[in-house]
């Protein structure tokens, strides 16, 4: 691999809350929680609200009990994407290579300003984003991206820290549990425990061959990164998708087959949008349904011919949903997956091929929706979800923010 200079990591501090404070200045300093699609749970909280014990993913009724005087607002991913892309533009002015990792995170090639050092550069990046976008961020700079993320995590909130000395790195690693390494949690952490690996430094000092045997090649890459050898590159352009997915929580659980079918159709319309935007065809499909009692159902199917056609995919998903459905059980969430993605390439038409009815209808639908709104025309099967479409917050999702390398 070509050797590269230091790598930086930018992570916004309580980004969704910060974004709300950009347009509603009176929220500054107040305990603020941002609610998910149906307002059922807290998906982000300010540091002030966190001090009351409110956690991410907590149901709203529990958050209200812990923080009754908090201000709770419904999320607006359209607005968050605007600020996210402003941060991206600012980063591209400050660095020759930037990876749009997630809606509020960026990795970048660190280029120290003339006459300055990397600590000065970290402060410059942090302050420039605050000046341009009014969103507070934390910046970490290190020899590898894994170390840079650990540094920024340790410097929150509104920190700026560059560590390039091995002794300082080891001091940081010794103080952080191994689960702070992105990619190590749950099962992987349990696999390391019998070997006495509990801190990041334990992992860095372990035998490389042991780590490869326990955590495979991806775990070995983290070992190299923790030891200061950059083996995970910056991706200035997003790599091709391996899988596309759309779905999420229903907000209100249901055991009605017609509502479950309506959610499948809604999610499929959004999934087809992505297939066509990325110009790929699905070779396999799957549907996953999660139930309120903790159980889940799944159905899968392989298509005879890869496609992005709504009518063909709907016929494929129908038996998948039947297999995932548990009669009378309260379903709470659903995800659709398009797998085995193939590039959408021009093909020679046969003698009797032409523009099919579905293709023509899709073209008309897209033209109208582009002009009048994303869901101005939608399938009649989604009529049971009228309240969902009436709520503007449900018209856009974090997955609709395109170009990120993280999901």
Short mmCIF file of N, CA and C in Angstrom, two decimals, residues 80-81 103 136 174 201 227 262 283 309 363:
data_model
loop_
_atom_site.label_atom_id
_atom_site.label_comp_id
_atom_site.label_asym_id
_atom_site.label_seq_id
_atom_site.Cartn_x
_atom_site.Cartn_y
_atom_site.Cartn_z
N UNK A 80 -30.98 18.13 8.00
CA UNK A 80 -29.69 17.60 8.46
C UNK A 80 -28.76 17.34 7.28
N UNK A 81 -29.33 16.88 6.16
CA UNK A 81 -28.47 16.65 4.99
C UNK A 81 -27.91 17.97 4.46
N UNK A 103 -23.56 10.80 7.90
CA UNK A 103 -24.18 12.12 7.81
C UNK A 103 -23.46 13.14 8.68
N UNK A 136 -21.01 22.46 16.12
CA UNK A 136 -19.78 22.09 16.84
C UNK A 136 -19.34 20.67 16.48
N UNK A 174 -4.30 2.53 26.27
CA UNK A 174 -4.40 1.86 27.57
C UNK A 174 -5.65 2.30 28.33
N UNK A 201 -4.99 -1.18 24.05
CA UNK A 201 -3.56 -1.48 24.08
C UNK A 201 -3.32 -2.98 24.13
N UNK A 227 -1.45 -0.18 15.63
CA UNK A 227 0.00 -0.09 15.75
C UNK A 227 0.61 0.96 14.82
N UNK A 262 -49.12 -2.88 3.12
CA UNK A 262 -48.93 -1.47 2.77
C UNK A 262 -47.50 -1.02 3.07
N UNK A 283 -30.67 -9.19 -8.05
CA UNK A 283 -30.73 -10.60 -8.41
C UNK A 283 -31.39 -11.45 -7.34
N UNK A 309 -37.69 -3.52 -11.87
CA UNK A 309 -39.09 -3.24 -12.14
C UNK A 309 -39.94 -3.46 -10.90
N UNK A 363 -42.48 5.78 -15.72
CA UNK A 363 -41.92 7.02 -16.25
C UNK A 363 -42.86 8.20 -15.98
#
